[in-house]
CSV table of C-alpha atoms in Angstrom, one decimal:
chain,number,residue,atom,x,y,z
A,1190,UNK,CA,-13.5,17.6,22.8
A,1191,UNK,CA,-11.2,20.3,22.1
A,1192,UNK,CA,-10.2,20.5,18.5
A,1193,UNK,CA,-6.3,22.2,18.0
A,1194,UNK,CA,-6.7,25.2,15.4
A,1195,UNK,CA,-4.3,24.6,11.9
A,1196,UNK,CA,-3.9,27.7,10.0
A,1197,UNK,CA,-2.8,26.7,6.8
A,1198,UNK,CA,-0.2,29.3,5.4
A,1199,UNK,CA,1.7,29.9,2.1
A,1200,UNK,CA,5.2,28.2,2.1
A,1201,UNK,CA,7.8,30.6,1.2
A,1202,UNK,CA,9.9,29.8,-1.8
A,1203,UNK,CA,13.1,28.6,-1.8
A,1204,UNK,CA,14.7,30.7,-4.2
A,1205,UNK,CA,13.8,34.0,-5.5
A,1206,UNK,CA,10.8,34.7,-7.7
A,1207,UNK,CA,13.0,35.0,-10.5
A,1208,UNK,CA,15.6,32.1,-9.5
A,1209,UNK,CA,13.9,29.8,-11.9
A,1210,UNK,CA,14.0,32.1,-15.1
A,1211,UNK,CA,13.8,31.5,-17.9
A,1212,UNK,CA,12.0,27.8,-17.9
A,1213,UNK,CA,9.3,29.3,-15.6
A,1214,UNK,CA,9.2,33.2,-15.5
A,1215,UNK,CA,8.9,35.6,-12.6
A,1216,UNK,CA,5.1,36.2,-13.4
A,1217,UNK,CA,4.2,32.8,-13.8
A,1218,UNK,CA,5.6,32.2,-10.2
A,1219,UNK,CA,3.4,35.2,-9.0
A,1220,UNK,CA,0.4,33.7,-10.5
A,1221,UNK,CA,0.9,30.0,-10.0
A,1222,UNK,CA,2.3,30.9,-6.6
A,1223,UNK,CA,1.6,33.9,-4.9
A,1224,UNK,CA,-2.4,33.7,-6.5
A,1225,UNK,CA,-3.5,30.1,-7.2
A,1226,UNK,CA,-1.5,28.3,-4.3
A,1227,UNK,CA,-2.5,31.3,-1.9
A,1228,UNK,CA,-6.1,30.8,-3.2
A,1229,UNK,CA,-6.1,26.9,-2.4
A,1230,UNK,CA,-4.6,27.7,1.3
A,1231,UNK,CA,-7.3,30.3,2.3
A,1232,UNK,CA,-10.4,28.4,0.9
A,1233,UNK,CA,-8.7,25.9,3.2
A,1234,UNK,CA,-8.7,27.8,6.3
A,1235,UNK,CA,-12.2,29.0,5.5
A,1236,UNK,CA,-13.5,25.2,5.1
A,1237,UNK,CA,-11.8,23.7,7.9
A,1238,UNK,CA,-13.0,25.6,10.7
A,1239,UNK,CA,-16.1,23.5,12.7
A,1240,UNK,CA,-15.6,20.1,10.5
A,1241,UNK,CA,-14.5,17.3,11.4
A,1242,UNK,CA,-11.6,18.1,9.5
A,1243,UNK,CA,-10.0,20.5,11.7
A,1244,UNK,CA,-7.0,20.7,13.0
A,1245,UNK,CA,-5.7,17.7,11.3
A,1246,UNK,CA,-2.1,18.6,9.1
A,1247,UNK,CA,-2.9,18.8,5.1
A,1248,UNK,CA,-1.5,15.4,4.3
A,1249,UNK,CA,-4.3,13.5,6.9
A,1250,UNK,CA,-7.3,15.9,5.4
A,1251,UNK,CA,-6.2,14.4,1.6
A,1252,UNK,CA,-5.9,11.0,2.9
A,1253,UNK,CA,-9.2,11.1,4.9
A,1254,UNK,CA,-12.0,13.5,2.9
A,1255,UNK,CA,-14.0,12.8,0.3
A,1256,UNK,CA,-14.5,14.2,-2.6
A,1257,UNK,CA,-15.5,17.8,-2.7
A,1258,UNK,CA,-14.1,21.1,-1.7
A,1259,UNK,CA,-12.3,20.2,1.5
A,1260,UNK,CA,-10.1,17.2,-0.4
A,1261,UNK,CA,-9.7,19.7,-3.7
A,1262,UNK,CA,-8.3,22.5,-2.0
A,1263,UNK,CA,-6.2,20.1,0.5
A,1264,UNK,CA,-5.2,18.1,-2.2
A,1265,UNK,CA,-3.8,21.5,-4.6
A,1266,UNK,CA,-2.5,22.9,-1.4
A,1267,UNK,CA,-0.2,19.6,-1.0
A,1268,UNK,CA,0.6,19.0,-4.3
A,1269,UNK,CA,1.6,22.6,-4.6
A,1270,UNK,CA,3.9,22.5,-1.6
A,1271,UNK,CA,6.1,19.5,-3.0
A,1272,UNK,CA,5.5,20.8,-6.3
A,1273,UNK,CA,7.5,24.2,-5.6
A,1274,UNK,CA,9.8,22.6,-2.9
A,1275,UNK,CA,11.3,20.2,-6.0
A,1276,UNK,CA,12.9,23.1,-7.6
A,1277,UNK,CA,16.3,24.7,-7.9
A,1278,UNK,CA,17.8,27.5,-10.1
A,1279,UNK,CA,19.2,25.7,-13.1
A,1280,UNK,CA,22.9,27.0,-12.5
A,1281,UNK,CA,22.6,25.0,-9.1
A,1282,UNK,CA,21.1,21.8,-10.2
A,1283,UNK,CA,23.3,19.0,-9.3
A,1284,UNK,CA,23.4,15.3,-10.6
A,1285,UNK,CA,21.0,12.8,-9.2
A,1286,UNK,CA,22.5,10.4,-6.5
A,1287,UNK,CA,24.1,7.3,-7.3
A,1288,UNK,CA,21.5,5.8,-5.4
A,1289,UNK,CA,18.7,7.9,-6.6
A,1290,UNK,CA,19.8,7.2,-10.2
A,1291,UNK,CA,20.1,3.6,-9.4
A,1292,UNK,CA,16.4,3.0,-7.9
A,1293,UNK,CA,15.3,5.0,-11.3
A,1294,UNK,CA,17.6,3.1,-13.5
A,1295,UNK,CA,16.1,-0.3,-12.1
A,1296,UNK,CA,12.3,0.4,-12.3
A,1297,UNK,CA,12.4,2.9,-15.6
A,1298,UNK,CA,15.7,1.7,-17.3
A,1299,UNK,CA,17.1,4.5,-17.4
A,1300,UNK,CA,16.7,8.3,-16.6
A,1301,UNK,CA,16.2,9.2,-19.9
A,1302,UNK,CA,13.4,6.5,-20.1
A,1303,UNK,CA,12.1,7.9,-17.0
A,1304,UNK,CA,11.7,11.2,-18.2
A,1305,UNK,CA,10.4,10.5,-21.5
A,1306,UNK,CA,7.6,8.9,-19.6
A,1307,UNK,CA,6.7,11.3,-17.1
A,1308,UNK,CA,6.7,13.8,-19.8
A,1309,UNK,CA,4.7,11.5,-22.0
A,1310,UNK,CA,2.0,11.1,-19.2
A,1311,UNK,CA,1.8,14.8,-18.6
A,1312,UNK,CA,1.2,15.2,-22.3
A,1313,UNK,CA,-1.8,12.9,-22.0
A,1314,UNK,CA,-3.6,14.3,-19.2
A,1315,UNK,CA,-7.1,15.9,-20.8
A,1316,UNK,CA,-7.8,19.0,-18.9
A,1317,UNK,CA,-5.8,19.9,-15.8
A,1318,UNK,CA,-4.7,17.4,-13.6
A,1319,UNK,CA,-1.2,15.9,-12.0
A,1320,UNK,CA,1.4,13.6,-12.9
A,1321,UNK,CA,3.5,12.0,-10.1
A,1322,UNK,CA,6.4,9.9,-9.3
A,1323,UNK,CA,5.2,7.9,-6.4
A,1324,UNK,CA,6.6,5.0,-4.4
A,1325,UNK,CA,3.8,1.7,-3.5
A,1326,UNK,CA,3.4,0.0,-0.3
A,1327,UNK,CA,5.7,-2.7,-2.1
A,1328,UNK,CA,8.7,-0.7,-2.7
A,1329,UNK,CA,8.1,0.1,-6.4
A,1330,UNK,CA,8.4,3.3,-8.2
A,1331,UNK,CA,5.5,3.9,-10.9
A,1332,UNK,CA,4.1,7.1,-12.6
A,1333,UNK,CA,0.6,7.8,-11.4
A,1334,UNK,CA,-1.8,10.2,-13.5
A,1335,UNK,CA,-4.0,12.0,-10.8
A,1336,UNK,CA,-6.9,14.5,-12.2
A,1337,UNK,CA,-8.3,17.6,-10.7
A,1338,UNK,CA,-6.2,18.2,-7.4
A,1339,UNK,CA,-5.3,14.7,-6.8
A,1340,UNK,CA,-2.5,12.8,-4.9
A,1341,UNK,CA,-1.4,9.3,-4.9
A,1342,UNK,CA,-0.9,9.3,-0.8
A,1343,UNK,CA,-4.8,8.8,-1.2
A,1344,UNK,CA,-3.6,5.3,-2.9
A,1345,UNK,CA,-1.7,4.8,-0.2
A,1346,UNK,CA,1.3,5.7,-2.2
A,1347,UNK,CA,4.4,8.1,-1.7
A,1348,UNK,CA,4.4,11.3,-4.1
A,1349,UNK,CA,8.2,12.0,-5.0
A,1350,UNK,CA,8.1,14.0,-7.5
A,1351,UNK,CA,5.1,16.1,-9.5
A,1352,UNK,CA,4.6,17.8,-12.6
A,1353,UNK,CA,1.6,20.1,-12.2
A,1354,UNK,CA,-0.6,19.7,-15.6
A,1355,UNK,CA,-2.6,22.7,-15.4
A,1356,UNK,CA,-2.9,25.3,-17.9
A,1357,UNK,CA,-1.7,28.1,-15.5
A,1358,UNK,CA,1.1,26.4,-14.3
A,1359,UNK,CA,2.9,26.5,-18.3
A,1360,UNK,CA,0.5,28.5,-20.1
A,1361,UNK,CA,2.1,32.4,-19.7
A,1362,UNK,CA,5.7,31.5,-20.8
A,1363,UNK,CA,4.5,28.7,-23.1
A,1364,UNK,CA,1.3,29.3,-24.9
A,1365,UNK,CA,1.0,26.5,-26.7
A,1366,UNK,CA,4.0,24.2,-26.4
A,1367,UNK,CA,3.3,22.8,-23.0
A,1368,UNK,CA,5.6,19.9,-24.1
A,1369,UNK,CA,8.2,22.6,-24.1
A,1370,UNK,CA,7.4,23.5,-20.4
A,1371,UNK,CA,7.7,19.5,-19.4
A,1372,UNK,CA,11.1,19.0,-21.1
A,1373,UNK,CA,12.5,22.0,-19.7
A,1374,UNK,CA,11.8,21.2,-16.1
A,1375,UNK,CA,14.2,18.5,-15.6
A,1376,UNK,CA,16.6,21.1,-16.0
A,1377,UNK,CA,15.5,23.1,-12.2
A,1378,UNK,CA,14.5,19.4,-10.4
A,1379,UNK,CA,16.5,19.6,-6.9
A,1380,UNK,CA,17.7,15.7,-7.1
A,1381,UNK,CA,18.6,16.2,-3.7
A,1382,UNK,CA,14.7,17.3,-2.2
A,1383,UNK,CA,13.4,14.2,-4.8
A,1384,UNK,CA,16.0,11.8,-2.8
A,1385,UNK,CA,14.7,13.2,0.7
A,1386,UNK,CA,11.4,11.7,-0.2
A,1387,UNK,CA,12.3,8.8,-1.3
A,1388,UNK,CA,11.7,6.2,1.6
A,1389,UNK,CA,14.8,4.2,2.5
């Protein structure tokens, strides 16, 4: 059997490494980024190769391995990829859909009750970990705590929208109000990317 090769390569942002200033510097994009993502990718293509794991697309190797290194470093490399794909500079941040504000509206309440609890379960996480908007086989829309490098697709769920709970991801422009960091980034969500997600 002829396994096809998958290098696994670092997305390039959609906006420039400053685009998202001030809520999340320049340098924190370079390290959370251009190191930490960039680190997950090439432990990646360095595990991959001769397992059974190769050649499958990042979203199959989180669904299918185990835990260890292969489903840590696929896991961070997918959450990282929707993570900095959700983003837009602030000044071109447009409204949620009606649509998209309607499915929140009927699951959370509201937005603003939607957001208090996202940030809420962010705060909670102990150590580093992720918290996601995700969609169920059923239809519904819940917030899902994940630790380590964790996804809800392993749930069978839909991730929609993630706020990365580890210390580098806030820790350089924040110090110690992280809760500052969470508030802050509803103001650079792209509504439109979160909608895309969404399944009809």
């Amino acid at each position: 059997m002829i396994t096809k090769m998958v290098t696994y390569t670092l997305p390039i942002l959609p906006y420039p490494s400053n685009g998202l200033e001030p809520i999340i510097s320049k340098e924190t994009i370079a390290n959370h980024h251009g190191k930490h993502f960039a680190a997950y990718i090439n432990n990646l293509n360095k595990l991959t190769p001769g397992s059974e794991y190769e050649g499958l697309l990042v979203e199959e190797i989180v669904q299918q391995a185990p835990d260890g290194p292969i489903q840590n470093n696929a896991g961070q490399v997918m959450n990282h990829r929707l993570y900095f794909e959700q983003f837009i500079p602030a000044s071109q941040q447009k409204a949620p859909s009606v649509r998209l504000t309607n499915a929140i509206n009927f699951h959370f309440g509201s937005m603003d009750i939607f957001k208090k609890q996202m940030t809420e379960a962010a705060m909670s996480i102990f150590g580093s970990g992720w918290v996601w908007l995700a969609k169920d086989t059923e239809g519904r829309l819940q917030i899902v705590k994940e630790m380590g490098g964790g996804n809800p697709c392993r749930r069978g769920m839909t991730p929609i929208l993630g706020i990365d709970c580890w210390e580098h991801s806030w820790y350089l422009d924040y110090a110690f109000d992280k809760k500052a960091h969470y508030d802050n980034l509803w103001h650079i969500i792209d509504w439109d990317v979160i909608e895309g997600r969404l399944p009809l």
